[in-house]
Short mmCIF file of C-alpha atoms and ligand atoms in Angstrom, two decimals:
data_model
loop_
_atom_site.label_atom_id
_atom_site.label_comp_id
_atom_site.label_asym_id
_atom_site.label_seq_id
_atom_site.Cartn_x
_atom_site.Cartn_y
_atom_site.Cartn_z
CA MET A 146 52.74 72.04 12.28
CA ASN A 147 52.79 70.60 15.92
CA LEU A 148 50.21 68.17 17.08
CA LEU A 149 49.43 67.70 20.61
CA TYR A 150 47.21 64.98 22.30
CA LYS A 151 44.59 65.05 24.87
CA SER A 152 42.44 62.65 27.03
CA THR A 153 38.99 61.32 25.67
CA ARG A 154 37.61 61.83 29.14
CA GLY A 155 38.56 65.93 29.32
CA GLY A 156 41.07 65.50 32.23
CA GLN A 157 44.55 66.08 30.20
CA SER A 158 45.20 68.28 27.29
CA ASP A 159 48.09 69.83 25.35
CA VAL A 160 50.25 66.42 25.90
CA THR A 161 53.31 66.09 23.43
CA ALA A 162 53.36 62.93 21.43
CA SER A 163 56.40 61.71 23.44
CA GLN A 164 54.60 62.23 26.63
CA ALA A 165 51.55 60.48 25.63
CA ILE A 166 53.75 57.48 24.34
CA LEU A 167 55.39 57.50 27.72
CA GLN A 168 52.13 57.69 29.65
CA GLY A 169 50.14 55.20 27.63
CA LEU A 170 46.93 55.80 29.47
CA ALA A 171 45.78 59.04 30.53
CA CYS A 172 45.72 60.17 34.31
CA ASP A 173 41.82 60.30 34.30
CA GLY A 174 41.55 56.81 32.68
CA GLY A 175 40.69 58.10 29.24
CA LEU A 176 42.80 57.58 25.95
CA PHE A 177 45.13 59.95 24.14
CA VAL A 178 43.84 61.08 21.02
CA PRO A 179 45.30 63.61 18.80
CA GLU A 180 43.81 67.22 18.31
CA ARG A 181 42.97 66.82 14.84
CA ILE A 182 43.75 63.88 12.30
CA PRO A 183 46.50 65.58 10.08
CA ALA A 184 46.14 65.61 6.23
CA LEU A 185 48.33 63.03 4.17
CA GLU A 186 50.04 65.01 1.97
CA ILE A 187 51.76 62.69 -0.46
CA PRO A 188 50.95 62.68 -4.01
CA PHE A 189 49.72 59.59 -5.60
CA GLU A 190 52.78 59.12 -7.99
CA LYS A 191 55.20 59.60 -5.16
CA LEU A 192 53.23 57.21 -2.68
CA SER A 193 53.44 54.34 -5.39
CA GLY A 194 57.17 54.27 -5.29
CA MET A 195 57.91 54.37 -1.59
CA SER A 196 59.19 51.40 0.56
CA TYR A 197 57.78 50.70 3.91
CA GLN A 198 60.39 52.54 5.75
CA GLU A 199 59.40 55.92 3.69
CA THR A 200 55.83 55.59 3.91
CA ALA A 201 56.27 54.85 7.74
CA TYR A 202 58.32 58.12 7.89
CA GLU A 203 55.91 60.26 6.14
CA VAL A 204 52.81 59.04 8.07
CA MET A 205 54.43 58.92 11.58
CA ARG A 206 56.00 62.53 11.11
CA LEU A 207 52.69 64.14 10.91
CA PHE A 208 51.54 62.67 14.35
CA LEU A 209 54.83 62.53 16.41
CA THR A 210 55.59 66.22 15.94
CA ASP A 211 58.00 66.39 18.65
CA PHE A 212 60.29 63.82 17.25
CA THR A 213 63.24 65.17 15.03
CA GLU A 214 63.59 63.82 11.72
CA GLU A 215 66.82 61.85 12.98
CA GLU A 216 64.93 60.45 15.77
CA LEU A 217 61.92 59.20 13.96
CA LYS A 218 63.96 57.71 11.06
CA HIS A 219 66.19 55.90 13.69
CA CYS A 220 63.32 54.25 15.11
CA ILE A 221 61.76 53.28 11.82
CA SER A 222 65.32 51.68 10.44
CA SER A 223 65.63 49.76 13.80
CA ALA A 224 62.23 48.41 13.64
CA TYR A 225 61.74 47.43 10.23
CA ASP A 226 64.86 45.57 9.36
CA GLU A 227 65.69 41.92 9.15
CA LYS A 228 63.36 41.06 11.83
CA PHE A 229 61.03 41.07 9.01
CA ASP A 230 60.97 37.78 6.70
CA THR A 231 60.51 39.97 3.73
CA GLU A 232 62.07 43.40 2.35
CA ALA A 233 58.20 44.40 1.49
CA ILE A 234 57.57 44.35 5.48
CA ALA A 235 53.82 43.84 4.78
CA PRO A 236 53.53 42.22 1.25
CA LEU A 237 50.00 41.74 -0.50
CA ALA A 238 48.77 38.30 -1.80
CA LYS A 239 45.94 38.50 -4.51
CA VAL A 240 43.71 35.56 -4.11
CA ASN A 241 40.52 35.18 -5.81
CA GLY A 242 40.60 38.85 -6.66
CA VAL A 243 41.11 40.26 -3.05
CA TYR A 244 44.12 41.62 -1.67
CA TYR A 245 45.36 40.08 1.46
CA LEU A 246 47.63 42.50 3.38
CA GLU A 247 50.05 40.14 5.18
CA LEU A 248 50.94 41.69 8.27
CA PHE A 249 52.59 38.38 9.85
CA HIS A 250 56.11 38.57 8.54
CA GLY A 251 57.94 39.90 11.57
CA ALA A 252 59.30 38.32 14.61
CA THR A 253 56.53 36.86 15.86
CA ILE A 254 54.53 36.24 12.84
CA ALA A 255 51.54 38.13 13.88
CA PHE A 256 50.19 41.75 13.15
CA LYS A 257 51.39 42.90 16.63
CA ASP A 258 54.99 43.23 15.18
CA MET A 259 54.04 46.06 12.93
CA ALA A 260 53.53 48.33 16.10
CA LEU A 261 55.57 46.56 18.83
CA SER A 262 58.85 46.31 16.81
CA ILE A 263 58.92 50.16 16.46
CA LEU A 264 57.34 51.13 20.22
CA PRO A 265 60.59 50.52 22.45
CA HIS A 266 62.50 52.82 20.08
CA LEU A 267 59.64 55.32 20.18
CA MET A 268 59.33 54.85 24.18
CA THR A 269 63.25 54.97 24.94
CA THR A 270 63.45 58.17 22.45
CA ALA A 271 60.73 59.60 24.43
CA ALA A 272 62.08 58.76 27.69
CA ARG A 273 65.20 60.71 26.45
CA LYS A 274 63.23 63.69 25.25
CA ASN A 275 61.44 64.11 28.36
CA GLU A 276 64.67 63.63 30.70
CA ILE A 277 63.03 60.21 32.64
CA LYS A 278 65.38 58.97 34.98
CA ASN A 279 63.23 56.15 36.25
CA GLU A 280 63.14 52.77 34.38
CA ILE A 281 60.17 52.22 32.17
CA VAL A 282 58.12 49.16 33.37
CA ILE A 283 55.78 47.91 30.42
CA LEU A 284 52.49 46.27 31.63
CA THR A 285 50.83 44.31 29.30
CA ALA A 286 47.58 42.23 29.28
CA THR A 287 47.49 39.97 26.14
CA SER A 288 45.10 37.88 24.45
CA GLY A 289 48.13 35.77 23.06
CA ASP A 290 50.13 37.81 20.29
CA THR A 291 50.49 41.43 21.98
CA GLY A 292 52.45 39.45 24.79
CA LYS A 293 54.74 37.78 22.61
CA ALA A 294 55.27 40.65 20.37
CA ALA A 295 55.71 42.95 23.18
CA LEU A 296 58.31 40.77 24.95
CA ALA A 297 60.25 40.30 21.89
CA GLY A 298 60.47 44.17 21.25
CA PHE A 299 61.34 44.81 24.71
CA ALA A 300 63.58 41.87 25.75
CA ASP A 301 66.92 43.60 26.91
CA VAL A 302 66.43 47.15 25.95
CA PRO A 303 67.99 49.12 28.60
CA GLY A 304 65.95 51.12 31.06
CA THR A 305 62.93 49.04 30.45
CA LYS A 306 61.04 46.11 32.23
CA ILE A 307 58.43 44.07 30.68
CA ILE A 308 55.61 42.40 32.47
CA VAL A 309 53.03 40.25 30.54
CA PHE A 310 49.68 38.69 31.82
CA TYR A 311 47.82 36.36 29.71
CA PRO A 312 44.79 34.14 30.36
CA LYS A 313 46.08 30.73 31.23
CA ASP A 314 43.74 28.76 29.29
CA GLY A 315 42.83 31.24 26.89
CA VAL A 316 45.91 31.15 24.19
CA SER A 317 46.61 28.63 21.76
CA PRO A 318 49.75 26.30 22.79
CA ILE A 319 52.15 27.88 20.47
CA GLN A 320 51.15 31.13 21.64
CA GLU A 321 51.79 29.93 25.03
CA LYS A 322 55.18 28.29 23.94
CA GLN A 323 56.13 31.49 22.43
CA MET A 324 55.76 33.47 25.67
CA VAL A 325 57.14 31.12 28.14
CA THR A 326 60.06 30.45 26.27
CA GLN A 327 60.99 34.47 26.09
CA LYS A 328 64.55 35.32 27.12
CA GLY A 329 65.59 38.61 28.32
CA GLU A 330 66.67 39.26 32.31
CA ASN A 331 64.07 42.18 32.22
CA THR A 332 60.93 39.88 31.31
CA LEU A 333 58.23 38.33 33.22
CA VAL A 334 55.54 36.31 31.80
CA VAL A 335 52.42 35.26 33.94
CA GLY A 336 49.37 33.31 33.31
CA ILE A 337 46.37 34.47 35.20
CA ARG A 338 43.31 32.20 36.22
CA GLY A 339 40.87 34.24 34.22
CA ASN A 340 40.14 35.41 30.61
CA PHE A 341 41.64 38.13 28.80
CA ASP A 342 39.19 40.84 29.71
CA ASP A 343 40.29 39.94 33.59
CA ALA A 344 43.84 40.45 32.75
CA GLN A 345 43.00 43.77 30.92
CA SER A 346 40.82 44.87 34.09
CA GLY A 347 43.60 43.81 36.34
CA VAL A 348 46.12 45.81 34.22
CA LYS A 349 44.09 48.52 34.24
CA ALA A 350 43.45 48.68 38.14
CA ILE A 351 47.29 48.55 38.62
CA PHE A 352 47.83 51.77 36.20
CA GLY A 353 45.17 53.80 38.08
CA ASP A 354 46.73 52.61 41.45
CA ARG A 355 48.40 56.06 42.58
CA GLU A 356 49.64 54.55 45.92
CA LEU A 357 51.46 51.95 43.93
CA GLU A 358 52.69 54.78 41.58
CA LYS A 359 54.42 56.57 44.28
CA GLU A 360 56.11 53.51 45.85
CA LEU A 361 57.56 52.35 42.69
CA ASN A 362 58.56 56.04 41.88
CA GLN A 363 60.68 55.74 44.97
CA ALA A 364 61.86 52.54 44.09
CA GLY A 365 63.15 54.02 40.41
CA PHE A 366 60.35 52.62 38.34
CA GLN A 367 57.26 54.16 36.44
CA PHE A 368 54.73 52.08 34.25
CA SER A 369 53.77 52.17 30.95
CA SER A 370 51.69 50.26 28.63
CA ALA A 371 52.46 48.60 25.36
CA ASN A 372 48.62 47.75 24.85
CA SER A 373 46.86 48.97 21.91
CA ILE A 374 45.59 51.74 23.90
CA ASN A 375 49.09 53.36 23.62
CA ILE A 376 49.20 56.02 21.06
CA GLY A 377 52.77 54.67 20.00
CA ARG A 378 50.74 51.30 19.09
CA LEU A 379 48.15 53.11 16.83
CA VAL A 380 49.93 55.56 14.91
CA PRO A 381 52.53 52.82 13.43
CA GLN A 382 49.37 50.79 12.33
CA ILE A 383 48.28 53.54 9.95
CA VAL A 384 51.34 53.02 7.78
CA TYR A 385 50.59 49.97 6.32
CA TYR A 386 47.16 50.90 5.01
CA VAL A 387 48.78 53.92 3.18
CA TYR A 388 51.72 51.63 2.09
CA ALA A 389 49.04 48.94 0.80
CA TYR A 390 47.51 51.74 -1.50
CA GLY A 391 51.00 52.94 -2.69
CA LYS A 392 51.72 48.98 -3.43
CA LEU A 393 48.42 48.73 -5.40
CA LEU A 394 48.96 51.80 -7.28
CA GLU A 395 52.73 50.71 -8.22
CA SER A 396 51.19 47.20 -9.54
CA GLY A 397 48.31 48.92 -11.55
CA GLU A 398 45.63 47.45 -9.77
CA LEU A 399 44.24 50.54 -8.51
CA SER A 400 44.05 53.75 -10.70
CA GLU A 401 44.95 57.11 -8.46
CA GLY A 402 42.30 58.00 -6.22
CA GLU A 403 40.10 55.01 -6.53
CA LYS A 404 38.58 54.01 -3.49
CA ILE A 405 38.98 50.55 -1.61
CA ASN A 406 37.41 48.73 0.67
CA VAL A 407 39.11 47.34 4.00
CA VAL A 408 38.07 44.17 6.13
CA VAL A 409 39.80 43.96 9.32
CA PRO A 410 39.31 40.94 12.10
CA THR A 411 38.79 42.85 14.98
CA GLY A 412 39.49 42.40 18.86
CA ASN A 413 40.23 45.52 20.86
CA PHE A 414 39.65 47.97 17.69
CA GLY A 415 43.03 49.24 17.24
CA ASN A 416 43.84 47.75 13.88
CA ILE A 417 40.58 49.17 12.26
CA LEU A 418 40.91 52.43 14.22
CA ALA A 419 44.16 52.80 12.56
CA ALA A 420 42.34 52.01 8.85
CA CYS A 421 39.69 54.65 9.81
CA TYR A 422 42.60 57.41 10.86
CA ALA A 423 44.14 56.39 7.44
CA LYS A 424 40.85 57.42 5.90
CA GLN A 425 40.51 60.46 7.59
CA MET A 426 44.05 61.55 6.64
CA GLY A 427 42.51 61.25 2.96
CA LEU A 428 43.66 57.98 1.93
CA PRO A 429 40.56 56.47 -0.71
CA ILE A 430 38.89 54.30 1.70
CA ALA A 431 35.14 53.50 1.25
CA LYS A 432 33.84 50.97 3.78
CA LEU A 433 35.62 49.99 7.05
CA ILE A 434 34.25 46.16 7.35
CA CYS A 435 34.68 45.34 10.98
CA ALA A 436 34.53 41.36 11.43
CA SER A 437 33.92 39.68 14.64
CA ASN A 438 34.08 36.00 15.65
CA ASP A 439 31.27 34.69 18.03
CA ASN A 440 31.95 37.21 20.35
CA LYS A 441 30.11 39.79 18.09
CA VAL A 442 29.73 42.45 20.59
CA LEU A 443 30.99 45.06 17.85
CA TYR A 444 28.88 43.48 15.18
CA ASP A 445 25.72 43.89 17.61
CA PHE A 446 26.89 47.62 18.12
CA PHE A 447 26.92 48.53 14.51
CA ARG A 448 23.56 47.31 13.84
CA THR A 449 21.87 48.74 17.01
CA GLY A 450 24.15 51.51 18.26
CA GLU A 451 23.91 49.54 21.70
CA TYR A 452 27.47 48.15 23.19
CA ASP A 453 26.43 45.41 25.63
CA ARG A 454 29.17 43.17 27.12
CA ASN A 455 26.64 41.33 29.40
CA ARG A 456 26.93 37.74 27.56
CA PRO A 457 28.86 34.60 27.63
CA PHE A 458 32.71 34.98 26.83
CA ILE A 459 33.21 32.36 24.07
CA LEU A 460 36.48 30.71 23.65
CA THR A 461 37.07 30.33 19.98
CA THR A 462 39.80 29.60 17.63
CA SER A 463 40.68 33.05 16.91
CA PRO A 464 41.72 33.72 20.45
CA SER A 465 43.16 37.30 19.78
CA MET A 466 39.79 38.29 18.56
CA ASP A 467 38.25 36.85 22.00
CA ILE A 468 37.23 40.36 23.42
CA LEU A 469 33.94 41.78 25.14
CA ILE A 470 35.75 45.17 25.79
CA SER A 471 37.12 46.88 22.72
CA SER A 472 39.25 49.54 24.33
CA ASN A 473 39.94 51.60 21.49
CA LEU A 474 36.52 51.92 20.63
CA GLU A 475 36.47 54.88 23.18
CA ARG A 476 38.65 56.87 20.83
CA LEU A 477 35.91 56.75 18.00
CA LEU A 478 33.11 57.33 20.30
CA TYR A 479 34.66 60.43 21.59
CA GLN A 480 35.27 61.58 17.85
CA ILE A 481 31.60 60.86 16.82
CA ALA A 482 30.23 62.75 20.22
CA ASP A 483 32.17 65.44 18.75
CA SER A 484 34.75 65.72 21.20
CA ASP A 485 32.56 65.98 24.22
CA ALA A 486 34.50 64.31 27.14
CA ARG A 487 31.37 64.54 29.48
CA LYS A 488 29.64 62.27 27.04
CA ASP A 489 32.36 59.91 26.77
CA MET A 490 32.58 59.45 30.29
CA GLU A 491 28.97 58.90 30.83
CA LEU A 492 29.04 56.27 28.38
CA MET A 493 32.17 54.75 29.71
CA GLU A 494 30.65 54.70 33.20
CA ALA A 495 27.60 53.18 31.96
CA LEU A 496 29.94 50.68 30.43
CA SER A 497 31.62 49.66 33.69
CA SER A 498 28.58 49.73 36.12
CA GLU A 499 25.73 48.23 33.93
CA GLY A 500 27.93 46.49 31.29
CA LYS A 501 26.33 48.31 28.41
CA TYR A 502 25.68 51.79 26.67
CA GLN A 503 23.62 53.35 24.15
CA ILE A 504 24.77 55.95 21.87
CA THR A 505 22.83 58.64 20.33
CA SER A 506 21.10 58.57 17.09
CA GLY A 507 23.43 61.60 16.16
CA MET A 508 26.73 59.58 16.96
CA LYS A 509 25.27 56.45 15.36
CA GLU A 510 24.90 58.25 11.95
CA LYS A 511 28.44 59.33 12.11
CA LEU A 512 29.24 55.56 12.06
CA ALA A 513 28.06 55.17 8.39
CA ASP A 514 31.43 54.33 6.92
CA PHE A 515 31.69 51.11 9.34
CA CYS A 516 29.77 47.87 9.27
CA GLY A 517 29.97 45.02 11.15
CA TYR A 518 29.84 41.28 10.17
CA TYR A 519 30.80 38.13 12.13
CA ALA A 520 31.93 34.44 11.37
CA THR A 521 31.14 31.39 13.62
CA GLU A 522 33.39 28.71 14.27
CA GLN A 523 32.07 26.76 11.58
CA GLU A 524 31.84 29.58 9.22
CA GLY A 525 35.62 30.41 9.64
CA ALA A 526 36.61 26.92 9.25
CA GLU A 527 34.78 26.28 5.85
CA THR A 528 36.40 29.83 4.76
CA ILE A 529 39.89 28.50 5.52
CA VAL A 530 39.13 25.01 3.56
CA ARG A 531 37.17 26.66 0.77
CA VAL A 532 40.09 29.29 -0.06
CA TYR A 533 42.67 26.39 0.35
CA GLU A 534 40.82 24.29 -2.12
CA ASP A 535 40.38 26.78 -4.73
CA THR A 536 43.73 28.48 -4.63
CA GLY A 537 46.24 26.78 -2.54
CA TYR A 538 46.24 29.88 -0.26
CA VAL A 539 46.31 29.03 3.52
CA MET A 540 45.09 31.77 5.79
CA ASP A 541 45.24 31.81 9.71
CA THR A 542 41.95 31.54 11.74
CA HIS A 543 41.62 35.38 12.10
CA THR A 544 42.14 36.21 8.71
CA ALA A 545 39.24 33.42 8.09
CA VAL A 546 37.02 35.37 10.18
CA ALA A 547 37.71 38.45 8.04
CA ALA A 548 37.56 36.62 4.82
CA CYS A 549 34.14 35.33 5.68
CA ALA A 550 32.79 38.57 6.90
CA PHE A 551 33.67 40.00 3.66
CA ARG A 552 31.87 37.48 1.71
CA LYS A 553 28.88 37.87 3.69
CA TYR A 554 29.33 41.65 3.05
CA THR A 555 29.54 41.14 -0.91
CA ASP A 556 26.45 38.71 -0.47
CA ASP A 557 24.51 41.64 1.01
CA THR A 558 25.60 44.48 -0.63
CA LYS A 559 27.04 43.39 -4.16
CA ASP A 560 29.55 45.83 -3.54
CA GLY A 561 32.45 45.46 -6.05
CA THR A 562 34.88 48.10 -4.43
CA LYS A 563 38.35 46.47 -4.73
CA THR A 564 39.14 45.08 -1.14
CA VAL A 565 42.15 44.82 1.38
CA ILE A 566 41.63 42.28 3.69
CA ALA A 567 44.01 42.73 7.03
CA SER A 568 45.59 39.37 7.34
CA THR A 569 46.78 39.33 10.73
CA ALA A 570 48.45 36.04 11.48
CA SER A 571 50.42 33.38 10.10
CA PRO A 572 48.54 30.37 9.61
CA TYR A 573 51.84 28.72 11.55
CA LYS A 574 50.82 30.49 14.61
CA PHE A 575 47.47 28.56 14.84
CA THR A 576 48.53 25.53 13.07
CA ARG A 577 46.20 23.18 14.72
CA SER A 578 43.02 25.11 14.00
CA VAL A 579 44.12 25.47 10.67
CA MET A 580 44.99 21.92 9.66
CA GLU A 581 42.02 20.53 11.64
CA SER A 582 39.64 22.98 9.58
CA ILE A 583 41.20 21.68 6.50
CA ASP A 584 41.28 17.93 7.23
CA GLN A 585 40.04 17.18 11.00
CA LYS A 586 40.19 13.03 10.28
CA ARG A 587 43.83 13.61 8.85
CA TYR A 588 45.14 15.90 11.09
CA GLY A 589 43.41 15.42 14.44
CA ASN A 590 45.81 13.18 16.03
CA MET A 591 49.38 14.75 14.91
CA THR A 592 51.35 16.73 17.50
CA ASP A 593 51.83 20.43 16.87
CA PHE A 594 54.85 20.30 15.34
CA GLU A 595 54.23 17.46 12.94
CA LEU A 596 51.21 19.47 12.00
CA ILE A 597 53.55 22.56 11.28
CA ASP A 598 55.76 20.30 8.85
CA GLU A 599 52.34 19.03 7.14
CA LEU A 600 51.08 22.63 6.69
CA SER A 601 54.73 23.48 5.12
CA SER A 602 54.17 20.62 2.82
CA ILE A 603 50.47 21.21 1.56
CA SER A 604 50.72 25.11 1.52
CA GLY A 605 54.39 25.08 -0.23
CA THR A 606 55.61 27.79 2.42
CA GLU A 607 58.82 27.63 4.66
CA VAL A 608 58.31 27.12 8.46
CA PRO A 609 58.93 30.61 9.90
CA LYS A 610 61.98 30.90 12.02
CA ALA A 611 59.91 32.14 14.84
CA VAL A 612 58.42 28.81 14.73
CA GLU A 613 61.87 26.91 13.98
CA GLU A 614 63.12 28.36 17.14
CA ILE A 615 60.45 27.37 19.66
CA ARG A 616 60.66 23.73 18.80
CA THR A 617 63.83 23.41 21.23
CA ALA A 618 63.56 26.35 23.39
CA ALA A 619 63.35 25.96 27.25
CA VAL A 620 60.44 27.13 29.18
CA ARG A 621 61.87 30.13 31.35
CA HIS A 622 58.72 31.41 32.87
CA ARG A 623 56.21 29.38 34.83
CA THR A 624 54.31 31.84 37.35
CA VAL A 625 50.47 31.52 37.48
CA CYS A 626 48.32 33.72 39.69
CA GLU A 627 44.78 34.76 40.74
CA THR A 628 43.50 37.67 39.01
CA GLY A 629 43.26 39.54 42.58
CA GLU A 630 47.25 38.59 43.09
CA MET A 631 48.36 40.78 39.81
CA LYS A 632 49.59 43.58 42.04
CA LYS A 633 51.51 41.30 44.25
CA THR A 634 53.13 39.72 41.47
CA VAL A 635 54.16 43.06 40.13
CA ARG A 636 55.70 44.17 43.29
CA GLU A 637 57.68 41.10 43.65
CA PHE A 638 59.25 41.27 40.38
CA LEU A 639 60.22 44.85 40.79
CA GLY A 640 61.72 43.96 44.31
CA CYS A 641 59.14 46.45 46.21
CA MET A 642 57.34 44.36 49.21
C1 PLP B 155 45.38 41.47 18.09
C2 PLP B 155 44.97 40.50 17.12
C3 PLP B 155 43.66 40.85 16.37
C4 PLP B 155 42.71 42.23 16.77
O1 PLP B 155 43.13 43.17 16.52
P1 PLP B 155 42.72 44.57 17.30
O2 PLP B 155 43.75 45.60 16.86
O3 PLP B 155 42.89 44.23 18.78
O4 PLP B 155 41.17 44.55 16.99
C5 PLP B 155 43.18 40.31 15.20
N1 PLP B 155 44.19 39.23 14.88
C6 PLP B 155 45.37 38.87 15.49
C7 PLP B 155 46.00 37.58 14.96
C8 PLP B 155 45.48 39.36 16.51
O5 PLP B 155 47.04 39.21 17.05
#
């Protein structure tokens, strides 16, 4: 059955999946949502034997109904191939009775690869289907991981250019090195003097600039977004929850239909929204546990129903979660407002003018599947050491926030439901923070690459290729700009002065 998309703010409807992917953000500033969430119709015994690619096809075909079978299978096989260091693509590690769903085996060793390795293929296919002649310019704000994963996905893809803005002092040294060494003639990486929210607001302003759009159209360009607001990012993320369930059935860890809880270290609310969609498709998920770091806007929101970004922005050792405006939450708000675009708009206007909004009690009741927990810097670090000392398993700082949130949830509720923790980055991506959590005195004075070798030796894991490569790579991007200069930087790169 055909599935169409509409904007959360009511200004666009009857949009095909390929159009929504090309456009990224809706014309009215809203986010595209499917008109309904399709039901997953895979019998459990079939699901348990399926490969990642097969699962991806079965899930994505329900959402991207204007893609042909051949197109979609081609996108899937081009994305989930040897770029991943394991055939499982997203393996599960059972540690202390909990399942860590490792989403970091792709090209840039973080979970953004799960969606960004397929998005360029979805987008170029979508451009072909819609007879687009312009070059697609991907514009992205990143808190670290999206940027590199998008760059890796789009580098040298014909018919595309990609421009990435990141907070100059808000990403880890390894994240920065990964981005500024990016190859590909069609890539531009820019540090901005501001935080992630500034970068994201700047990108949104450029997307909303109709003058610039006209000017670029004349020059043969059009913007699209690789940020997690793109429906082409969200849909591929549903896959790994379904896949994980299948693998847990296959290994006999779960019985058919048995419910699981899912814990997701959250920033922009994309990953956990994908889990929520998986649940709405019929995957047996009980609770969706939203884990935050010290920037705990979402924790407060789930407790009180008030979203309030008026608070200091705290730089933490889980930088990909240092976010005060979780863009994808708008999709959930729209849903719990019974698809009332006016209500959605009212809340979003309050967020932009007052920096906060309060949902109604009726809306709050519909959030019963969610609960919020958070971990402080100290608690996250303690979690890394404790699990390492107990089991030898080394997790990254983002995953540690989730693991800590899970422990707090279990302490509070005594809920014994089997649980999957989304493990969103390799410890090799945040090596310094990880190693200093384990032993500050011993590791505090080592260089980043010494630490990487130490990590390999204490965890008994191989240094990932993505990290090996940047040891010697040359810096290719040195542009730094003020937040007010982002538009000018874009124009210059595209040769539109
Ligand atoms: C992006 C990211 C997150 C947050 O995911 P959202 O979908 O933005 O909520 C968590 N951990 C890591 C390592 C990430 O890169």
